[in-house]
Amino acid sequence: VPGMVELPSEPPAGAAPAHGRQDGQAPPIDYGRSLAMLAQMNVPAVHDSGYIGTGVLVCILDDGFKGHDTHVALQSVVIAAGMRRDFVDGDTVVTNPSPESIGHGTWVMGCIAANLPGVYVGSGFGAQFALARTEADLTETPVEMLYWGMGAEWADSLGADLITSSLGYTTFDNPIDSYSYSDMDGHTTDVTRAAEIAASKGILVLNAVGNEGNLGWHYLIAPSDVRTDSLIAVGAVDSNGVVGSFSSYGPSASGFTKPDLAARGVSVTLVSTSNPTGYTTLSGTSFATPLLAGLATCLLQARPTWTPVLISRALRETASNADTPDNRIGWGIPDGLAALGWDPSTAGVPPLPSFGVRMLGPNPLRAGGGPLRIQFGLGQSHLGVTAVRVRVFDAQGRAVRELFAGSLTSDQTVALSWDGRGNDGESVRGGLYVIALESGGHRRGVRVVVLP
């Protein structure tokens, strides 16, 4: 996506701790330069469990894949016959040696597919890959959205399980073709509708949220505006988990929290497209997306009966910001091992029949015990997007904690928890409290007893 920031290359990696499968089936994996990026999402633990993406077909929709067949970290990746398509030039040559190719697709591919133990290993290196060039470098025109849609249709014809795309569209060379923020509603743009169709075919779709966070247009880009359960929009964080200032943010025009999740996108080590043994360092949501896509690929292998919606929920509901999702980091940074252990019996929560809060317990809430879990929603009869707040009040009617402030639609049921602490971080006193859902002058609440 536009806005990639090139930074100095990292120094050569020294000896890295051994990680990887330790089940007697394969030697430990030495991740080399990619260890920190993957460890941030607990990917090595998923690989340790035996899941590296085997049997999963990943289609990469991107720019040219210059050098992907010559770099030492990608030479072991076998691209099967019929798994390369260039929708821009109308052929099957995706390396694009012409001056307009920057090899962006190769950088993306390396994040997920690279397999050079001791030097650089991707997040889903055991998968199979299909490469589609859908982006032209010298111009920005609406036809590229058509190419994206053709690429997604091709992915479906191949039986792809996952699409990862680090492309996005808002502004075109001819201003009359450009979109406005109101068009980022999850249904309007051509590429968004193509992504919706891909998701409806049972393909898990991940797309970069964009690199416009520092610009006048700081919003998300299409097709990352597709609703959450059909597409995972990916933002960028640094090595400490702090959101990159360039990372675009939501909400979408229809009120959905965006991005959905975040991964390492600041100072990411990438394979070089000009030096077959070299590496470089760049920043962008372009690279956070395939890193996370590789984790999703491993989950698809591990849980073959889970639908893309369940994979998406497992990643979100076990991520670092799951209790308080926001429009800079979404549900947060995934935890691969926690997602692997996620219980699908908690999925499929239906919309509440009416405006209100559902308490799941425990009640009373005891000091040192587990947090109180609740769900809330607007109700099935509600129309449109509505701003809501969820706050905790004491017996005197004083607000002691804000748990949620954002927008909902009728088909959303949000789950969160309260650990018995106030806004100041201190534990509240024992007594009676009310957790209230407020919107448009209406309020519904549940009572909970806090024991010291």
Coordinates of C-alpha atoms in Angstrom, one line a residue, residues 134-412:
T134 CA -2.9 -7.3 -9.8
E135 CA -1.2 -4.0 -9.3
A136 CA 0.3 -1.6 -11.8
D137 CA 3.1 0.7 -10.5
L138 CA 3.1 3.7 -12.9
T139 CA -0.6 4.6 -12.7
E140 CA -3.4 4.4 -10.1
T141 CA -6.7 3.7 -11.9
P142 CA -9.9 1.9 -11.1
V143 CA -9.0 -1.0 -13.4
E144 CA -6.6 -2.2 -10.7
M145 CA -9.7 -3.0 -8.5
L146 CA -10.9 -5.1 -11.4
Y147 CA -7.6 -6.9 -11.5
W148 CA -7.9 -7.5 -7.7
G149 CA -11.3 -9.0 -8.3
M150 CA -10.1 -11.2 -11.1
G151 CA -7.3 -12.4 -8.8
A152 CA -9.7 -13.2 -6.1
E153 CA -11.9 -15.1 -8.5
W154 CA -8.8 -17.0 -9.7
A155 CA -7.9 -17.8 -6.1
D156 CA -11.4 -19.3 -5.6
S157 CA -11.0 -21.4 -8.8
L158 CA -7.8 -22.8 -7.4
G159 CA -9.5 -23.7 -4.1
A160 CA -7.5 -21.2 -2.1
D161 CA -8.1 -21.2 1.7
L162 CA -6.7 -17.7 2.3
I163 CA -6.0 -14.5 0.4
T164 CA -3.5 -12.0 1.8
S165 CA -3.5 -8.6 0.1
S166 CA -1.3 -5.6 0.9
L167 CA -3.1 -3.3 -1.6
G168 CA -5.8 -0.7 -1.1
Y169 CA -7.6 2.0 -3.0
T170 CA -9.1 5.4 -2.2
T171 CA -7.5 8.0 -4.6
F172 CA -6.9 7.7 -8.3
D173 CA -5.0 9.7 -10.9
N174 CA -8.3 11.1 -12.2
P175 CA -9.9 12.8 -9.2
I176 CA -13.4 12.0 -10.5
D177 CA -12.7 8.3 -9.9
S178 CA -11.6 8.8 -6.2
Y179 CA -13.6 7.7 -3.2
S180 CA -14.6 9.6 -0.1
Y181 CA -14.6 8.4 3.5
S182 CA -18.4 7.8 3.3
D183 CA -17.6 5.1 0.6
M184 CA -15.6 3.1 3.1
D185 CA -18.8 1.5 4.4
G186 CA -18.0 -2.1 3.7
H187 CA -20.2 -2.4 0.6
T188 CA -19.6 0.4 -1.9
T189 CA -16.2 0.2 -3.7
D190 CA -15.6 -2.3 -6.4
V191 CA -12.7 -3.9 -4.6
T192 CA -14.7 -4.1 -1.4
R193 CA -17.5 -5.9 -3.1
A194 CA -15.0 -8.3 -4.7
A195 CA -13.5 -9.0 -1.2
E196 CA -17.1 -9.7 0.1
I197 CA -17.7 -12.2 -2.6
A198 CA -14.4 -13.9 -1.9
A199 CA -15.3 -14.2 1.8
S200 CA -18.7 -15.6 0.9
K201 CA -17.0 -18.4 -1.0
G202 CA -15.3 -19.5 2.3
I203 CA -11.9 -17.9 1.8
L204 CA -10.3 -16.2 4.7
V205 CA -9.3 -12.7 3.5
L206 CA -6.7 -10.4 5.1
N207 CA -5.9 -6.9 3.9
A208 CA -3.7 -4.1 5.0
V209 CA -5.6 -1.3 6.6
G210 CA -3.3 1.3 4.9
N211 CA -0.4 3.6 5.6
E212 CA -2.3 6.9 5.7
G213 CA -2.3 7.5 9.4
N214 CA -0.1 10.6 9.2
L215 CA -1.8 12.0 6.2
G216 CA -4.9 14.2 5.6
W217 CA -6.7 11.0 4.7
H218 CA -6.0 9.0 7.8
Y219 CA -8.8 6.5 7.4
L220 CA -8.7 2.9 6.4
I221 CA -8.6 2.0 2.7
A222 CA -10.7 -0.3 0.6
P223 CA -11.1 -3.3 0.8
S224 CA -10.2 -3.3 4.5
D225 CA -13.6 -1.7 5.2
V226 CA -15.3 -5.1 4.7
R227 CA -17.1 -6.1 7.9
T228 CA -15.0 -7.8 10.5
D229 CA -16.1 -11.5 10.3
S230 CA -15.6 -11.5 6.5
L231 CA -12.2 -9.8 6.3
I232 CA -9.3 -9.2 8.8
A233 CA -8.0 -5.6 8.4
V234 CA -4.4 -5.5 9.7
G235 CA -2.7 -2.5 11.3
A236 CA 1.0 -2.1 12.2
V237 CA 2.9 -2.0 15.5
D238 CA 6.5 -1.7 16.5
S239 CA 8.6 -4.2 18.4
N240 CA 7.1 -2.9 21.7
G241 CA 3.5 -3.3 20.5
V242 CA 3.1 0.5 20.0
V243 CA 0.9 1.3 17.0
G244 CA 2.9 2.8 14.0
S245 CA 2.0 6.5 13.5
F246 CA 1.5 5.8 9.7
S247 CA -1.0 3.0 10.3
S248 CA -4.4 4.0 9.0
Y249 CA -7.4 3.8 11.3
G250 CA -11.2 3.6 11.4
P251 CA -13.9 3.2 12.2
S252 CA -15.3 2.3 8.8
A253 CA -18.1 4.6 7.5
S254 CA -20.6 2.0 8.7
G255 CA -19.2 2.2 12.3
F256 CA -17.2 -1.0 12.4
T257 CA -14.0 -1.0 14.5
K258 CA -10.9 -1.0 12.2
P259 CA -8.3 -2.3 12.0
D260 CA -9.3 -5.7 13.4
L261 CA -5.8 -6.9 14.5
A262 CA -2.2 -5.7 14.4
A263 CA 1.2 -7.2 13.8
R264 CA 4.8 -6.0 13.4
G265 CA 4.8 -3.4 10.7
V266 CA 7.5 -1.0 11.9
S267 CA 11.1 -1.9 10.9
V268 CA 10.3 -5.2 9.4
T269 CA 13.1 -7.4 8.1
L270 CA 12.4 -8.4 4.5
V271 CA 14.1 -10.4 1.8
S272 CA 15.9 -8.3 -0.8
T273 CA 14.6 -8.2 -4.4
S274 CA 17.9 -7.2 -5.9
N275 CA 20.4 -9.3 -3.8
P276 CA 19.6 -13.0 -3.7
T277 CA 21.3 -13.3 -0.3
G278 CA 20.5 -9.9 1.1
Y279 CA 17.9 -8.4 3.4
T280 CA 16.4 -5.0 4.0
T281 CA 14.3 -3.2 6.5
L282 CA 11.0 -1.4 5.7
S283 CA 7.9 -0.3 7.5
G284 CA 4.2 -0.6 6.5
T285 CA 0.9 -2.4 7.1
S286 CA 1.9 -4.2 3.9
F287 CA 4.2 -6.4 6.0
A288 CA 2.1 -6.7 9.1
T289 CA -0.6 -8.4 6.9
P290 CA 1.4 -11.4 5.6
L291 CA 3.0 -12.0 9.0
L292 CA -0.4 -12.3 10.5
A293 CA -1.7 -14.2 7.5
G294 CA 0.9 -16.9 8.1
L295 CA -0.4 -17.4 11.7
A296 CA -3.9 -17.7 10.3
T297 CA -2.6 -20.2 7.8
C298 CA -1.2 -22.3 10.6
L299 CA -4.6 -22.2 12.4
L300 CA -6.3 -23.3 9.2
Q301 CA -4.1 -26.4 9.2
A302 CA -4.6 -27.0 12.9
R303 CA -8.4 -26.5 12.9
P304 CA -9.6 -27.8 9.5
T305 CA -13.3 -27.8 10.7
W306 CA -13.2 -24.1 11.7
T307 CA -14.8 -21.7 9.2
P308 CA -13.0 -18.4 8.4
V309 CA -15.3 -16.7 10.8
L310 CA -14.2 -18.9 13.6
I311 CA -10.5 -18.4 12.7
S312 CA -11.1 -14.6 12.8
R313 CA -12.9 -14.8 16.1
A314 CA -10.2 -17.0 17.6
L315 CA -7.6 -14.5 16.7
R316 CA -9.6 -11.5 17.9
E317 CA -10.9 -12.9 21.1
T318 CA -7.5 -14.0 22.4
A319 CA -5.6 -10.9 21.2
S320 CA -3.9 -8.4 23.5
N321 CA -6.7 -5.8 23.3
A322 CA -9.7 -8.1 23.2
D323 CA -11.5 -6.5 26.1
T324 CA -11.3 -2.9 24.8
P325 CA -11.0 -2.9 21.0
D326 CA -10.3 0.5 19.4
N327 CA -9.7 2.1 16.1
R328 CA -5.9 2.2 16.2
I329 CA -5.0 -1.4 17.1
G330 CA -8.4 -3.1 16.9
W331 CA -8.5 -6.2 19.1
G332 CA -4.8 -6.0 19.4
I333 CA -1.8 -8.3 18.7
P334 CA -2.7 -12.0 18.3
D335 CA -1.5 -14.7 20.5
G336 CA -1.1 -17.7 18.3
L337 CA -1.0 -20.3 21.1
A338 CA -4.1 -18.8 22.8
A339 CA -5.9 -18.8 19.5
L340 CA -5.0 -22.4 19.0
G341 CA -6.6 -23.2 22.3
W342 CA -9.7 -21.0 21.8
D343 CA -13.0 -22.7 22.6
P344 CA -15.4 -22.6 19.5
S345 CA -18.3 -23.3 21.8
T346 CA -18.2 -19.6 22.7
A347 CA -18.8 -18.7 19.1
G348 CA -22.0 -18.0 17.3
V349 CA -23.5 -15.8 20.0
P350 CA -26.8 -14.5 18.5
P351 CA -27.7 -10.9 18.6
L352 CA -29.6 -9.9 21.7
P353 CA -33.4 -9.8 21.1
S354 CA -33.6 -6.3 22.6
F355 CA -31.4 -3.5 23.8
G356 CA -29.6 -4.6 26.9
V357 CA -26.8 -6.4 28.8
R358 CA -26.4 -10.1 29.4
M359 CA -24.2 -11.1 32.4
L360 CA -22.2 -14.4 32.1
G361 CA -20.7 -14.2 35.6
P362 CA -19.1 -14.7 38.0
N363 CA -21.5 -12.8 40.3
P364 CA -20.5 -12.0 43.1
L365 CA -17.2 -10.8 41.7
R366 CA -14.5 -11.8 44.2
A367 CA -11.1 -10.2 44.8
G368 CA -8.5 -12.3 43.2
G369 CA -11.0 -14.3 41.2
G370 CA -11.8 -14.3 37.5
P371 CA -13.2 -11.2 35.8
L372 CA -16.9 -10.6 35.3
R373 CA -17.9 -11.4 31.7
I374 CA -20.8 -9.6 30.0
Q375 CA -22.3 -9.3 26.5
F376 CA -24.3 -6.3 25.2
G377 CA -26.0 -5.2 22.0
L378 CA -28.7 -3.0 20.5
G379 CA -31.2 -5.7 19.7
Q380 CA -32.3 -7.3 16.5
S381 CA -35.0 -4.7 15.7
H382 CA -32.6 -1.8 15.8
L383 CA -31.7 -0.1 12.5
G384 CA -28.5 1.8 11.6
V385 CA -25.4 2.5 13.5
T386 CA -25.7 3.9 17.0
A387 CA -23.2 5.3 19.5
V388 CA -23.2 3.5 22.9
R389 CA -21.3 3.5 26.2
V390 CA -21.0 0.8 28.8
R391 CA -20.1 2.1 32.3
V392 CA -19.9 0.7 35.8
F393 CA -21.8 2.7 38.5
D394 CA -21.6 2.4 42.3
A395 CA -24.7 2.3 44.6
Q396 CA -24.6 6.2 44.8
G397 CA -24.8 6.5 41.0
R398 CA -21.2 7.5 40.5
A399 CA -19.4 6.2 37.4
V400 CA -16.3 4.3 38.5
R401 CA -15.3 2.7 35.2
E402 CA -15.9 3.1 31.5
L403 CA -15.8 -0.3 29.8
F404 CA -16.8 0.7 26.2
A405 CA -17.4 3.7 24.1
G406 CA -18.1 3.3 20.4
S407 CA -20.7 2.4 17.7
L408 CA -22.7 -0.7 17.2
T409 CA -25.1 -2.1 14.6
S410 CA -28.0 -4.5 15.3
D411 CA -26.1 -7.6 14.3
Q412 CA -23.3 -7.0 16.8

